[in-house]
Coordinates of C-alpha atoms (C1' of nucleotides) in Angstrom, one line a residue:
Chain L
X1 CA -37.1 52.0 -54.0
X2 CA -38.8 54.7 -55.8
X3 CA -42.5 53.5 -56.9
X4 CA -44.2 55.9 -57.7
X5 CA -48.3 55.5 -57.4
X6 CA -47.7 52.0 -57.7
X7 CA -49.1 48.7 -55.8
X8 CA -47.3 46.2 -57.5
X9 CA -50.0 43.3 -57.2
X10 CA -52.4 44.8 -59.2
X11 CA -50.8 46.8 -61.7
X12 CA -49.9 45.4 -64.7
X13 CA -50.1 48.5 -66.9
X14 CA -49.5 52.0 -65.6
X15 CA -48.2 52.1 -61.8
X16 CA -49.4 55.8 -62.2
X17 CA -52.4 54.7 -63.0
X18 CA -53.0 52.2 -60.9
X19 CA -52.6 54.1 -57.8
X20 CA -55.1 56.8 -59.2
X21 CA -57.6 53.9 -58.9
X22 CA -56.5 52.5 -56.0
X23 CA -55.9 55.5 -53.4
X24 CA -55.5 59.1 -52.5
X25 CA -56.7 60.4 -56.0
X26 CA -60.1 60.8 -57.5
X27 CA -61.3 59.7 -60.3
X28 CA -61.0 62.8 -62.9
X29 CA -57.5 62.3 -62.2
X30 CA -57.5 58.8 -63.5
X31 CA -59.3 60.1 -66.7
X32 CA -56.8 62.9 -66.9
X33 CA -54.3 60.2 -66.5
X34 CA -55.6 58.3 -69.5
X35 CA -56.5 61.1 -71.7
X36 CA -52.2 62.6 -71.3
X37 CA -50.6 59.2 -71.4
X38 CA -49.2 56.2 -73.7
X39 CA -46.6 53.7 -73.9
X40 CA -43.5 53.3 -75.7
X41 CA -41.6 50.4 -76.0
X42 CA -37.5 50.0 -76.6
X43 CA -35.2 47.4 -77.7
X44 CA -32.1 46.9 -75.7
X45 CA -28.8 48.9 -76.3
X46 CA -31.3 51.5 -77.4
X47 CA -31.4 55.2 -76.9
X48 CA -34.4 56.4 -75.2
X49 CA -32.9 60.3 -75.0
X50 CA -29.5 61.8 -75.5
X51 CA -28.5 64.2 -73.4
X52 CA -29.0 67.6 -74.1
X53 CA -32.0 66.6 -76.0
X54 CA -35.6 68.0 -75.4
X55 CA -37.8 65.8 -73.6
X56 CA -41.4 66.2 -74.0
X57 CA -42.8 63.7 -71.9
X58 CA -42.1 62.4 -68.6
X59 CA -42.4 58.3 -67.5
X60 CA -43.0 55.4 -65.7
X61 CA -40.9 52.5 -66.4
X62 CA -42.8 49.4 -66.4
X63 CA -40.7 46.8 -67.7
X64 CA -37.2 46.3 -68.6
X65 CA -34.3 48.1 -67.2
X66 CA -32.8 51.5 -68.5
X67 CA -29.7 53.2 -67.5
X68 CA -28.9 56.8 -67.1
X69 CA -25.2 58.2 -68.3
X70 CA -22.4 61.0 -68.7
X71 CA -19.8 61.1 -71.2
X72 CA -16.9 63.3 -71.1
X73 CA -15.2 64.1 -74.7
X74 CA -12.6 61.3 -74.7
X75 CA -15.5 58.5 -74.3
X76 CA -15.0 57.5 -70.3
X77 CA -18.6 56.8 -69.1
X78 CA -20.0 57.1 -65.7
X79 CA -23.7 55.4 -65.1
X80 CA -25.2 58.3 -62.4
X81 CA -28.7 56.6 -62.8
X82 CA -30.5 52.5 -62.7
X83 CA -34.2 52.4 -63.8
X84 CA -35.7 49.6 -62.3
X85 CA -39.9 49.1 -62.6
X86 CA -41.9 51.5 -61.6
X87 CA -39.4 54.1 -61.2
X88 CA -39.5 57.5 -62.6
X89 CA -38.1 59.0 -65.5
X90 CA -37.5 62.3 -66.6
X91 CA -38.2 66.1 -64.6
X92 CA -41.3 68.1 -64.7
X93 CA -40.8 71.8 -65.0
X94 CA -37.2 71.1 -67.2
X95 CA -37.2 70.2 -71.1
X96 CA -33.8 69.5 -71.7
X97 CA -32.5 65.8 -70.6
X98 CA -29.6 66.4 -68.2
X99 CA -27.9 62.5 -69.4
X100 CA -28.3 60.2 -71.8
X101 CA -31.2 57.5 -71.2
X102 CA -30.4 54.0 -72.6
X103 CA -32.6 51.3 -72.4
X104 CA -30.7 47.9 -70.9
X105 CA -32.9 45.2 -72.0
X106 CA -36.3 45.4 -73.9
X107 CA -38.3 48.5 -72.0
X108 CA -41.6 49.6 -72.0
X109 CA -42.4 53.2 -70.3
X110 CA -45.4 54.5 -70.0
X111 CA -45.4 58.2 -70.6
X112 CA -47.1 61.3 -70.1
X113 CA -46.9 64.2 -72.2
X114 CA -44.5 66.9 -69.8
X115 CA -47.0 69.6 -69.8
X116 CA -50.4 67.9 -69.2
X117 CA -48.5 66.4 -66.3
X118 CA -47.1 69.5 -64.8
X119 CA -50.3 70.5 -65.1
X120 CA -51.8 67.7 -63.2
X121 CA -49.0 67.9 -60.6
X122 CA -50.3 71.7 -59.8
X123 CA -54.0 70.6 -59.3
X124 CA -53.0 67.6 -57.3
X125 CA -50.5 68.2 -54.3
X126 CA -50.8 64.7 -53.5
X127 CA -49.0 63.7 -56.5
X128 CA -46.4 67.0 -56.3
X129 CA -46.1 65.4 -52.8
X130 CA -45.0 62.2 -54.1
X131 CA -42.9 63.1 -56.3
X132 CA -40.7 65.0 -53.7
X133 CA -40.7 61.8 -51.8
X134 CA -39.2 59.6 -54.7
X135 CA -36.9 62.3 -55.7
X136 CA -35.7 62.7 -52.5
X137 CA -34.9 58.6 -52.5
X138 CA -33.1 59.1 -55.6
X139 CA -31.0 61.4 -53.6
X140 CA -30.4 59.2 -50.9
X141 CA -29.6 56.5 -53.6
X142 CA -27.2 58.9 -55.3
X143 CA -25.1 59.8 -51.9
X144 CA -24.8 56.2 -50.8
X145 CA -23.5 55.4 -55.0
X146 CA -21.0 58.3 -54.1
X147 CA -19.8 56.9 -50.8
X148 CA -19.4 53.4 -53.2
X149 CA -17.3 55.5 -56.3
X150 CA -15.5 57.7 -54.0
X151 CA -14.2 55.3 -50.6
X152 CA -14.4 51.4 -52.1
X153 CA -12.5 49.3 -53.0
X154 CA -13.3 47.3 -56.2
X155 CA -14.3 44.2 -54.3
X156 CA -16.6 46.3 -52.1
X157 CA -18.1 48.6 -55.1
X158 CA -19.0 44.2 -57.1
X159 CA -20.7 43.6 -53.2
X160 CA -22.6 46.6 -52.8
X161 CA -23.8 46.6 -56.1
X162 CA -25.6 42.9 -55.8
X163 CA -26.9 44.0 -52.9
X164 CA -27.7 46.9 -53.9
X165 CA -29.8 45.2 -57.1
X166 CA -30.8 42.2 -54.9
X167 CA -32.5 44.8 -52.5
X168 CA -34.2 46.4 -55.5
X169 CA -35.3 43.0 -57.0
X170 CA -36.6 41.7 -53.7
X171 CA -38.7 45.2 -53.4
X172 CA -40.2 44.8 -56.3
X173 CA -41.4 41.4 -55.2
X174 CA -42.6 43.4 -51.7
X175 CA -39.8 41.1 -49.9
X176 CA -36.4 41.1 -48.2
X177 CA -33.6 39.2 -50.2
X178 CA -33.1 36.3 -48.2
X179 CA -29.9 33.6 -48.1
X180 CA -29.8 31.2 -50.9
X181 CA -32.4 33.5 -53.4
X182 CA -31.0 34.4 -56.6
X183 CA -31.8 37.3 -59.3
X184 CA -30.9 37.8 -62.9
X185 CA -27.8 40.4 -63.6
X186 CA -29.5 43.3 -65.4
X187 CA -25.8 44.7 -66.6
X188 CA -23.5 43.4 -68.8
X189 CA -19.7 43.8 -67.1
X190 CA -19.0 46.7 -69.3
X191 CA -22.1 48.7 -67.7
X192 CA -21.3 47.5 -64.0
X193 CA -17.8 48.8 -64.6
X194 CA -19.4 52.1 -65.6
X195 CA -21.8 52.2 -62.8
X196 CA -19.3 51.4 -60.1
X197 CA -15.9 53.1 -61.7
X198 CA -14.2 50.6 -62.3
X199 CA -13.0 48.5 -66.1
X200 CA -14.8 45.5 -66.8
X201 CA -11.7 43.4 -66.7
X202 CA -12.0 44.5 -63.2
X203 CA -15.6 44.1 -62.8
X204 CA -14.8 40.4 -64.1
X205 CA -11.8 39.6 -61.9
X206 CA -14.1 40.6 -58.9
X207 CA -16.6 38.6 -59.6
X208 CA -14.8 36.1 -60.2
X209 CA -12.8 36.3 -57.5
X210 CA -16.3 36.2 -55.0
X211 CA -17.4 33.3 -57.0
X212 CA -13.8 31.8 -55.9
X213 CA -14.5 32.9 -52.4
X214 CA -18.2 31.3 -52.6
X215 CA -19.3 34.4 -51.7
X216 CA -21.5 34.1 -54.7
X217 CA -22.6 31.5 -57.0
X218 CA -23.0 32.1 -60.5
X219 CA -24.7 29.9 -63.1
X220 CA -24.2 30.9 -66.5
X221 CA -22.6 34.5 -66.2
X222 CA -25.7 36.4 -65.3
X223 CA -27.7 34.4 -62.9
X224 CA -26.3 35.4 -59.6
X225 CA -27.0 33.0 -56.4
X226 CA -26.0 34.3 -52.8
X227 CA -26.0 31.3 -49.8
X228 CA -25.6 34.1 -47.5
X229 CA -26.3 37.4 -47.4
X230 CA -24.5 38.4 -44.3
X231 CA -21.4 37.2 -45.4
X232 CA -22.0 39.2 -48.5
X233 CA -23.2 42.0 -47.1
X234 CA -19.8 41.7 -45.2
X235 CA -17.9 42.5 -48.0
X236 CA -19.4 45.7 -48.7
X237 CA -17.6 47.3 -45.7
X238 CA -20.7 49.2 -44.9
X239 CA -22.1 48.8 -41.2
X240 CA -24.0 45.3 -40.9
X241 CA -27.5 47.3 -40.6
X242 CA -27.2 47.6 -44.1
X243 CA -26.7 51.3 -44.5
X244 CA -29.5 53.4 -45.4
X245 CA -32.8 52.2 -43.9
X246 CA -35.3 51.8 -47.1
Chain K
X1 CA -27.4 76.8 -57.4
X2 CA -30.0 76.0 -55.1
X3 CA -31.3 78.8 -53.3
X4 CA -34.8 78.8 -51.7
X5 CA -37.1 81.9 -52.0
X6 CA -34.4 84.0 -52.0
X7 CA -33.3 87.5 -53.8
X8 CA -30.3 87.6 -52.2
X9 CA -29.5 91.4 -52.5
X10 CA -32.1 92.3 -49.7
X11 CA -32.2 89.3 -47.4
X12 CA -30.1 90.1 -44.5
X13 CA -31.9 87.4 -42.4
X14 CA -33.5 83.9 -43.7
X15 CA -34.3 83.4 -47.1
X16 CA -37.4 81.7 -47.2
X17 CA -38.6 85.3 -45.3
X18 CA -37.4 87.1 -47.5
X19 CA -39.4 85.1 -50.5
X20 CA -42.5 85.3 -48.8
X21 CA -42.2 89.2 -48.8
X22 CA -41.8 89.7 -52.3
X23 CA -42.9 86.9 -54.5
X24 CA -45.5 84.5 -54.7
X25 CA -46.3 84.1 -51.3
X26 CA -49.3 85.8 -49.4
X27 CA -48.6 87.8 -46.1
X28 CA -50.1 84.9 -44.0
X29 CA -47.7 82.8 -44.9
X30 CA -44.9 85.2 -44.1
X31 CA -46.7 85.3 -40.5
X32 CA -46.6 81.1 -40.0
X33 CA -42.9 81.2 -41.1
X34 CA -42.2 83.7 -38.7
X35 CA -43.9 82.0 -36.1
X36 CA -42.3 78.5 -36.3
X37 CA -39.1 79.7 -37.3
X38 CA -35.1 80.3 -35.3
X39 CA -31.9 80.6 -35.8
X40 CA -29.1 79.0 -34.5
X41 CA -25.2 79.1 -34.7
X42 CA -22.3 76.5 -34.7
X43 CA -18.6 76.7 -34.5
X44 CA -16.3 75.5 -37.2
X45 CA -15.7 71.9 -36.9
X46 CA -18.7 71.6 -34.5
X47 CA -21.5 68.5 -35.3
X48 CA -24.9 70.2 -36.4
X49 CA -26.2 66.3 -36.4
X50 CA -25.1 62.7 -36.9
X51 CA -26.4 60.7 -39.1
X52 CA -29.0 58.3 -37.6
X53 CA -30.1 61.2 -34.9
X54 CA -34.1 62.5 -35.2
X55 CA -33.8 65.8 -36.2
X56 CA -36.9 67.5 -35.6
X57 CA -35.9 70.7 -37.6
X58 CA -35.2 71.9 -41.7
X59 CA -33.0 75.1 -42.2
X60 CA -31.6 77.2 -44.6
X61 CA -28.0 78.4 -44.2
X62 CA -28.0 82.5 -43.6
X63 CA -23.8 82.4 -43.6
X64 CA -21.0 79.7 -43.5
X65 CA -20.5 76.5 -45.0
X66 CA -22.2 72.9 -43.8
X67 CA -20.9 69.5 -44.8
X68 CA -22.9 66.3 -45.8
X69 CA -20.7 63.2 -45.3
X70 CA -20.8 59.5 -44.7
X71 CA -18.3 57.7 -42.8
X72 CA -17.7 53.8 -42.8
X73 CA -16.6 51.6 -40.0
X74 CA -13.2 51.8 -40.3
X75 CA -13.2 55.5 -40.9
X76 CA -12.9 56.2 -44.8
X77 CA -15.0 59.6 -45.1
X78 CA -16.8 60.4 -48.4
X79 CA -18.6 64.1 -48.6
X80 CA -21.6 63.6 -50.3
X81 CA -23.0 67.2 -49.9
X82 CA -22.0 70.7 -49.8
X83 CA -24.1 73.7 -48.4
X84 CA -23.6 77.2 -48.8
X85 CA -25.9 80.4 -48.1
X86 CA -29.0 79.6 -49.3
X87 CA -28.8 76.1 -49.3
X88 CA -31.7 73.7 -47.7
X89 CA -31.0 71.3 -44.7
X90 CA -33.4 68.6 -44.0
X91 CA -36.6 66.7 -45.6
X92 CA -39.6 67.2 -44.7
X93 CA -41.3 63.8 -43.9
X94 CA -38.1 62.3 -43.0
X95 CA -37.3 62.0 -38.7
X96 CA -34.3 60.6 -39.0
X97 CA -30.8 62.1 -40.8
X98 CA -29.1 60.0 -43.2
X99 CA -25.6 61.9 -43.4
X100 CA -23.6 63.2 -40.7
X101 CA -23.8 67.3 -41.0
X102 CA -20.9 69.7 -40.0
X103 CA -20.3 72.9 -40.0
X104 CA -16.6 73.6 -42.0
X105 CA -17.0 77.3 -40.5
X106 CA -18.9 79.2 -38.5
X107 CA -22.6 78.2 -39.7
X108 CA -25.8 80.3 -39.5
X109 CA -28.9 78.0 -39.9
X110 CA -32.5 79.7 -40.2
X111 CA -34.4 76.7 -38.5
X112 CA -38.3 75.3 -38.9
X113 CA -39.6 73.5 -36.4
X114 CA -40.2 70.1 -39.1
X115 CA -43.9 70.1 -38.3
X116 CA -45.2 73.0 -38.4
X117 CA -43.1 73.1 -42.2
X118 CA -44.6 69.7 -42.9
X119 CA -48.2 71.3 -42.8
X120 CA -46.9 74.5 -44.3
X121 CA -45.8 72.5 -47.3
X122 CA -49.5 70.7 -47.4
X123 CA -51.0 74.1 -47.7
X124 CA -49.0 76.0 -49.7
X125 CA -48.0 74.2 -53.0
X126 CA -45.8 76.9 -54.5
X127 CA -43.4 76.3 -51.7
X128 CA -43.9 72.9 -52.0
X129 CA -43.0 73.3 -55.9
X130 CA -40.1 75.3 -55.1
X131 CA -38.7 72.3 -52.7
X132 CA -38.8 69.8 -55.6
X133 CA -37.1 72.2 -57.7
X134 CA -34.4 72.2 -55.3
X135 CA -34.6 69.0 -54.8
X136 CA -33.6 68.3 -58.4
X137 CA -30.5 70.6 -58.4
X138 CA -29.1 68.8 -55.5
X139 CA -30.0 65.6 -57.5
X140 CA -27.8 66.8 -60.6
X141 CA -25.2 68.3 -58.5
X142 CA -25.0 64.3 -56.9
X143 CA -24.9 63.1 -60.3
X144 CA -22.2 65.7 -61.8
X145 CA -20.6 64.9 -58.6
X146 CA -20.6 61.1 -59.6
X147 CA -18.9 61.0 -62.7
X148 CA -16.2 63.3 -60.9
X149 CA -15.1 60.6 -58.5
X150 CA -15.8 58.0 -60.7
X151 CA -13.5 58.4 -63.9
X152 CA -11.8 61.5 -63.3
X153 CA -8.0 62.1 -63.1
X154 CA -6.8 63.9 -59.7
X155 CA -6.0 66.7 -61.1
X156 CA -9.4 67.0 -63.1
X157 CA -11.3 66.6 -60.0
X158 CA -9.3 69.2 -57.9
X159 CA -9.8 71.3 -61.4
X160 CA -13.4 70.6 -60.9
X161 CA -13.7 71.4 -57.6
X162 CA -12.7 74.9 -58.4
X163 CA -14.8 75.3 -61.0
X164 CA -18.0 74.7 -58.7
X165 CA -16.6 76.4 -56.1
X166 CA -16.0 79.6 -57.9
X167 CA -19.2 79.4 -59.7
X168 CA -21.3 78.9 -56.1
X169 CA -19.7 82.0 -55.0
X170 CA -20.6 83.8 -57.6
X171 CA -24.1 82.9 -58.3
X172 CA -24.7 84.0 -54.5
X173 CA -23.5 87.0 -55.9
X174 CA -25.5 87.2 -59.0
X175 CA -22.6 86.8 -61.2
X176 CA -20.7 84.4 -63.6
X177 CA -17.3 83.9 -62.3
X178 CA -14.9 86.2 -64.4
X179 CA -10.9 85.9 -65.3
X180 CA -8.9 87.4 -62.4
X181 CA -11.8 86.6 -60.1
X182 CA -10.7 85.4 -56.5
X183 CA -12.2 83.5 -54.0
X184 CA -11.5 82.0 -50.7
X185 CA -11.4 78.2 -50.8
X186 CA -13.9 77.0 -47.7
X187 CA -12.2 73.8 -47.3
X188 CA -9.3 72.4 -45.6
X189 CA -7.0 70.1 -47.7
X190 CA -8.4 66.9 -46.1
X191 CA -12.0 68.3 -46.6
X192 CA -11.4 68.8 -50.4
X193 CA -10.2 65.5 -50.3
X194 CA -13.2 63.9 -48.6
X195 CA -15.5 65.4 -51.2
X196 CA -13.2 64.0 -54.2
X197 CA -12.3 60.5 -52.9
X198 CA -9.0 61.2 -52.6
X199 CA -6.4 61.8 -50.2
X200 CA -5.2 65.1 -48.0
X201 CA -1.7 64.3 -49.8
X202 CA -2.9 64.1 -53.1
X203 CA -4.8 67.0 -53.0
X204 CA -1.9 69.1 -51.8
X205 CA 0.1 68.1 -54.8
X206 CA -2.5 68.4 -57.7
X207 CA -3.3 72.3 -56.0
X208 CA 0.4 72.8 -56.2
X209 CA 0.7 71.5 -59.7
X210 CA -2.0 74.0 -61.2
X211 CA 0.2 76.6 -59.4
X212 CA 2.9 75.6 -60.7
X213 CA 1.8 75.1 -64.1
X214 CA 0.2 78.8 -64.3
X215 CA -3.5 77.5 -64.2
X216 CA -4.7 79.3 -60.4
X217 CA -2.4 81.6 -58.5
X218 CA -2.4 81.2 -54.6
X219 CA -2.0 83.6 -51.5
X220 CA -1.4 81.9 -48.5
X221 CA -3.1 78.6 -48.6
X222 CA -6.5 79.1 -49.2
X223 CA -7.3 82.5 -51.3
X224 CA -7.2 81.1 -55.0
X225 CA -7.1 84.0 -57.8
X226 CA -7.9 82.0 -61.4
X227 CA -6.8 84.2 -64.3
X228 CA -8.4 82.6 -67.2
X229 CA -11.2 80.5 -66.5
X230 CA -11.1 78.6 -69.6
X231 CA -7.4 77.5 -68.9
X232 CA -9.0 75.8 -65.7
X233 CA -12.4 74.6 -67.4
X234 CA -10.1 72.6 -69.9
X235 CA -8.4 70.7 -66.7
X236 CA -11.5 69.1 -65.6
X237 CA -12.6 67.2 -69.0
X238 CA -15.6 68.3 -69.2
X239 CA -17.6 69.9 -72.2
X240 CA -16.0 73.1 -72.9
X241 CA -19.8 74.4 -72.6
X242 CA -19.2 73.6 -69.1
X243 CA -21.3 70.7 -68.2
X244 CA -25.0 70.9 -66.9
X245 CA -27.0 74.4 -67.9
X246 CA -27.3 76.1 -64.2
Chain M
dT1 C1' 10.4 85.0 -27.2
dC2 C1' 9.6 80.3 -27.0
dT3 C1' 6.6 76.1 -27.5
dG4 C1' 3.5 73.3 -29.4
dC5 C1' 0.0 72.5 -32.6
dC6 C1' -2.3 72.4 -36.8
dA7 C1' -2.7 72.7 -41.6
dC8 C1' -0.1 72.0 -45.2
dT9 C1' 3.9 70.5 -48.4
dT10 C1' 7.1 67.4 -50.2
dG11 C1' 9.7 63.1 -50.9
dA12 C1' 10.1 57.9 -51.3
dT13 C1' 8.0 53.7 -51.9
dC14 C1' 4.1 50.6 -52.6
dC15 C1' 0.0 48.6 -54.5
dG16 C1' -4.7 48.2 -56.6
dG17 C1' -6.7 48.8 -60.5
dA18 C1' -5.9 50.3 -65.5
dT19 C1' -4.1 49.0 -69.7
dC20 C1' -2.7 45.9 -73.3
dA21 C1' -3.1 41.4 -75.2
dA22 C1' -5.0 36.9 -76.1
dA23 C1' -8.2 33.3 -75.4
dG24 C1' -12.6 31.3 -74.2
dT25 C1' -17.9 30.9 -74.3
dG26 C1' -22.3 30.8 -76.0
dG27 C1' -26.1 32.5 -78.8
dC28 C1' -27.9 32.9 -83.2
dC29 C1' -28.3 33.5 -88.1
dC30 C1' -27.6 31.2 -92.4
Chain U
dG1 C1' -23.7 22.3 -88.3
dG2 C1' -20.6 26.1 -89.1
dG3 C1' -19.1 30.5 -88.4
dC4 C1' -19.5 34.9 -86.6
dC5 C1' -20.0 38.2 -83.1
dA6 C1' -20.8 40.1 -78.7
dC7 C1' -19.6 39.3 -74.2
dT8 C1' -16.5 37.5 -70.8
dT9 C1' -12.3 35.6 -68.7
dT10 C1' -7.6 35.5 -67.8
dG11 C1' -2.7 36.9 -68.0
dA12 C1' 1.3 40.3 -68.0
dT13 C1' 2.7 44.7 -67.2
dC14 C1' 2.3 49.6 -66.0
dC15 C1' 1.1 53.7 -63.5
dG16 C1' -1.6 57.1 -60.7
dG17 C1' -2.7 57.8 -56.4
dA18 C1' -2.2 55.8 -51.6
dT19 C1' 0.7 55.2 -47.9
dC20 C1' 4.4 56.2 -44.9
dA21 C1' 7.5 59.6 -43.4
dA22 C1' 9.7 64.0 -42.7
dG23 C1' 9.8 68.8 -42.8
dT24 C1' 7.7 73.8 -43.1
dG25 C1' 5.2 77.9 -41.6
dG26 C1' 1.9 80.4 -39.1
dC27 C1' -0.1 81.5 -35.0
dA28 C1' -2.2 81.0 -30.2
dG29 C1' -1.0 80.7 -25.7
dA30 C1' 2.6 80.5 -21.9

DNA sequence: TCTGCCACTTGATCCGGATCAAAGTGGCCC
DNA sequence: GGGCCACTTTGATCCGGATCAAGTGGCAGA
């Protein structure tokens, strides 16, 4: 949903990047670009930040999925954040990381040192512009996730979150999910029961139980088939439009 | 927490005025936003938009409080934002509101016309700057608001609800929130319960309970004195720091 | 003063999801 | 090939908050 600078087809580095070739920005930008930024790469289950840390760079992801988290004292967990590629990472103008960043499966982010890139996003409105665009997605993404934790049931929060990953996936591709496509899981149960507020006995009971339903197909426990969307879709108990247009 | 362009000690009218007057902002500027700018007021209860409606307009609330909130089909309401003086209504870019807006009292709105601030924003990156800024408090609030109704108790979400209630009111007034301090609650019971995911009934008893159990002191139903504010902060399970730096 | 309404409170019961417990599956290292 | 470990499933029971229901208090309007 939120790609920043990025044209999927030909980027196979920096989306950031990319786009500076591609579009809108000139090419001193591009050299900026290169001269602030590098890559980093993560294994999964890893820390990327902790909250409360100081972050000095901000990022791209480019591959691999990473989560963002709050802990209260007494160790319940609520995900308020899901990296997919190409979105953004991290908060010009603020050095301290408001959650802890965790990287889902092996990650690589392409980053840019914070102030160079503050810096850059003065000189160049176009990409301050952006930036306002994607954050206000995340917003959007964050109220519809609250409508999800707040009004669902558990069967609905298990529906709207595989279509809510489906959508992504399919994005990324530059399509619309479509009946009978399938995607990978990026979540183990215990992080879609902390993304959606739920246990993961519950998470696995629901799934289950929409297997059950053939709602959904699984094969394996991760790779996640759905014969019809509409009938999934149904099961979110959001209107059939399909909530937010995106 | 999020309040744009404004000192609030000498803006008796809109804030983003007032900014342009004494910060950062040249005197042209102050002349466009003059130009392009009204006001307009709604009753409490009354629809400011619906979700899905164009709105060819952003504003900043003057006085009162506004509501953000989605509702599904078969009526279950979530709150997904809260505005209070100072607080920014609208995207620019964006035609068409996501989230149904309400006025919980009688509301104030300074209004831009959406282009005119569209081009405003092209030309004038500090303002620009500023809206990201904002931006990125809503997007924390959403998130703080996200573990709230995903793992916490009843009472610890009424608890917190307080907490970020009494600590809006008194950053309008330049203030932390102090032991003995008092404030008037701006939401009805089923409102409260709309921003928590919970019910009307639920809410009544978990207010009642910190009554009873010494943690707030009520007069009437919706003037709420807290006498030790640390006695409260240790009901909602957060960090005894007090969550997010604001 | 009475009436009706609205916001709220309080009580009784129910149920969805949490919790506690025990197996089952599969990947991978030796 | 064996065994371990992380992840997942499934079962039994419990409990917090929802639901259904009744009652209170304040206040606007007749």
């Amino acid at each position: 949903m939120t790609e920043l600078f990025l044209e999927e087809r030909n980027c196979d580095t920096c989306p950031i990047r990319h786009r500076a070739v591609c579009s809108k920005c000139e090419a001193d930008e591009l050299e900026l670009l290169d001269s602030i930024k590098y890559y980093r790469t993560y294994d999964a289950g890893q820390p990327v930040v902790w909250a409360g840390d100081e972050m000095d760079f901000v990022a791209s992801v480019v591959s691999g999925i990473a989560t963002l988290s709050q802990t209260m004292e007494d160790g319940r967990t609520q995900m308020v954040g899901l990296l997919l590629p190409s979105d953004f990472l991290g908060r010009p103008g603020r050095a301290i990381a408001p959650y802890d960043v965790t990287s889902n499966s092996d990650l690589t982010l392409c980053c840019f040192r914070r102030k160079p890139f503050e810096k850059l996003l003065q000189d160049t409105p176009s990409i301050a512009q952006r930036l306002l665009e994607m954050t206000l997605d995340e917003l959007d993404a964050a109220r519809q996730w609250m409508l999800i934790l707040g009004r669902k049931t558990a069967r609905e929060k298990i529906a709207s979150l595989l279509i809510i990953i489906a959508q992504r996936e399919a994005s990324l591709r530059k399509r619309r999910p479509t009946d009978g496509s399938s995607f990978e899981l990026p979540l183990t149960r215990e992080a879609m029961a902390d993304y959606l507020g739920l246990t993961l006995e519950t998470v696995s009971r629901q799934v289950s139980a929409l297997k059950r339903d053939g709602i959904i197909e699984l094969e394996g426990k991760r790779l996640v088939t759905v014969p019809d969307f509409e009938a999934l879709m149904a099961e979110t108990g959001d209107d059939s439009d399909g909530g937010l247009p995106v």
